[in-house]
Amino acid sequence: MSVQGIDQLLGELKAMSSLAAGQAPAQAPAANEGPDFADLLKSSLDQVNQMQQDAQAQQAAFQAGEPQADLQDVMVSLQKASLSFQTMVQVRNKLVTAYQEIMNMQV
C-alpha cells in the first residue's frame, strides 16, 4: 500500500471533519489527484489472493512429485502467503477500528 493513498484518505477525512464542524473545508480533495483508496485496497487484496493461489499451486506440484517443485521454495511461498494474509487482516482490523471511531464521533 502506498503512502499516497493514505495521505489522500487523511485529506478526505480532514475535509469531512471540517464540514461536520460547520467550517469551510480547508482543502477539498481533488477527484483526479491519484488512485482511489478503494482501488488500492482491492489491488492489495488481489495481490494477497494471488500469492495464496501461487503457494497452493506450488504445494500441489510438490505433492504430485513434480521434479521442478523444491520443498524450500514451497515452504517459503507458503510463509510469504501466510504473512501477507496476516498483514491484510491487521490492516482490515485497523480500518474497522478507525471507521468505528469516526462513526462514534459526536457532531
Short mmCIF file of C-alpha atoms in Angstrom, two decimals:
data_model
loop_
_atom_site.label_atom_id
_atom_site.label_comp_id
_atom_site.label_asym_id
_atom_site.label_seq_id
_atom_site.Cartn_x
_atom_site.Cartn_y
_atom_site.Cartn_z
CA MET A 1 0.00 0.00 0.00
CA SER A 2 1.40 3.37 -0.95
CA VAL A 3 1.72 6.41 1.27
CA GLN A 4 -0.06 8.49 -1.36
CA GLY A 5 -3.30 6.58 -0.82
CA ILE A 6 -3.10 7.08 2.94
CA ASP A 7 -2.40 10.81 2.50
CA GLN A 8 -5.42 11.09 0.23
CA LEU A 9 -7.63 9.32 2.77
CA LEU A 10 -6.39 11.60 5.55
CA GLY A 11 -7.13 14.64 3.41
CA GLU A 12 -10.66 13.42 2.79
CA LEU A 13 -11.19 12.74 6.50
CA LYS A 14 -9.97 16.24 7.40
CA ALA A 15 -12.30 17.79 4.82
CA MET A 16 -15.26 15.80 6.17
CA SER A 17 -14.35 16.72 9.73
CA SER A 18 -14.28 20.43 8.94
CA LEU A 19 -17.61 20.14 7.10
CA ALA A 20 -19.13 18.36 10.08
CA ALA A 21 -17.91 21.16 12.36
CA GLY A 22 -19.68 23.70 10.14
CA GLN A 23 -16.50 25.19 8.72
CA ALA A 24 -15.48 25.56 5.12
CA PRO A 25 -13.17 22.72 4.13
CA ALA A 26 -9.53 23.73 4.42
CA GLN A 27 -8.53 21.56 1.48
CA ALA A 28 -11.08 19.85 -0.69
CA PRO A 29 -9.83 16.53 -2.06
CA ALA A 30 -9.16 16.54 -5.76
CA ALA A 31 -11.09 13.99 -7.77
CA ASN A 32 -8.24 13.09 -10.13
CA GLU A 33 -5.35 13.52 -7.71
CA GLY A 34 -4.38 9.87 -7.54
CA PRO A 35 -5.70 6.35 -7.30
CA ASP A 36 -8.86 5.79 -5.30
CA PHE A 37 -8.47 4.27 -1.82
CA ALA A 38 -10.92 1.51 -2.70
CA ASP A 39 -8.87 0.66 -5.80
CA LEU A 40 -5.68 0.48 -3.72
CA LEU A 41 -7.36 -1.76 -1.18
CA LYS A 42 -8.78 -4.02 -3.89
CA SER A 43 -5.41 -4.34 -5.62
CA SER A 44 -3.81 -5.25 -2.28
CA LEU A 45 -6.44 -7.92 -1.71
CA ASP A 46 -5.88 -9.23 -5.22
CA GLN A 47 -2.13 -9.47 -4.58
CA VAL A 48 -2.69 -11.42 -1.35
CA ASN A 49 -5.10 -13.73 -3.15
CA GLN A 50 -2.61 -14.29 -5.99
CA MET A 51 0.17 -15.11 -3.50
CA GLN A 52 -2.05 -17.69 -1.81
CA GLN A 53 -3.05 -19.26 -5.10
CA ASP A 54 0.59 -19.46 -6.24
CA ALA A 55 1.62 -21.05 -2.94
CA GLN A 56 -1.17 -23.61 -3.20
CA ALA A 57 -0.18 -24.41 -6.77
CA GLN A 58 3.44 -24.96 -5.72
CA GLN A 59 2.28 -27.14 -2.84
CA ALA A 60 0.13 -29.24 -5.17
CA ALA A 61 3.04 -29.59 -7.61
CA PHE A 62 5.32 -30.77 -4.80
CA GLN A 63 2.73 -33.26 -3.57
CA ALA A 64 2.32 -34.59 -7.10
CA GLY A 65 6.07 -35.24 -7.20
CA GLU A 66 6.96 -32.88 -10.00
CA PRO A 67 10.75 -32.57 -10.31
CA GLN A 68 10.83 -28.74 -10.55
CA ALA A 69 8.97 -28.35 -7.22
CA ASP A 70 11.51 -27.77 -4.46
CA LEU A 71 10.48 -28.15 -0.81
CA GLN A 72 12.32 -25.00 0.26
CA ASP A 73 10.59 -22.91 -2.41
CA VAL A 74 7.22 -24.34 -1.44
CA MET A 75 7.76 -23.56 2.25
CA VAL A 76 8.97 -20.02 1.52
CA SER A 77 5.99 -19.28 -0.71
CA LEU A 78 3.59 -20.68 1.89
CA GLN A 79 5.16 -18.50 4.59
CA LYS A 80 5.01 -15.42 2.35
CA ALA A 81 1.34 -16.08 1.63
CA SER A 82 0.61 -16.56 5.32
CA LEU A 83 2.44 -13.39 6.30
CA SER A 84 0.71 -11.32 3.63
CA PHE A 85 -2.68 -12.67 4.76
CA GLN A 86 -1.94 -11.84 8.40
CA THR A 87 -0.86 -8.33 7.38
CA MET A 88 -4.06 -7.89 5.39
CA VAL A 89 -6.12 -8.96 8.41
CA GLN A 90 -4.30 -6.43 10.62
CA VAL A 91 -4.91 -3.65 8.08
CA ARG A 92 -8.58 -4.62 7.96
CA ASN A 93 -8.76 -4.52 11.76
CA LYS A 94 -7.20 -1.03 11.80
CA LEU A 95 -9.65 0.19 9.15
CA VAL A 96 -12.63 -1.20 11.06
CA THR A 97 -11.39 0.43 14.28
CA ALA A 98 -10.91 3.77 12.50
CA TYR A 99 -14.37 3.51 10.97
CA GLN A 100 -15.94 2.76 14.35
CA GLU A 101 -14.16 5.73 15.92
CA ILE A 102 -15.39 8.02 13.17
CA MET A 103 -18.94 6.75 13.49
CA ASN A 104 -18.87 7.27 17.27
CA MET A 105 -17.79 10.92 16.94
CA GLN A 106 -20.41 13.37 18.10
CA VAL A 107 -21.37 16.02 15.58
#
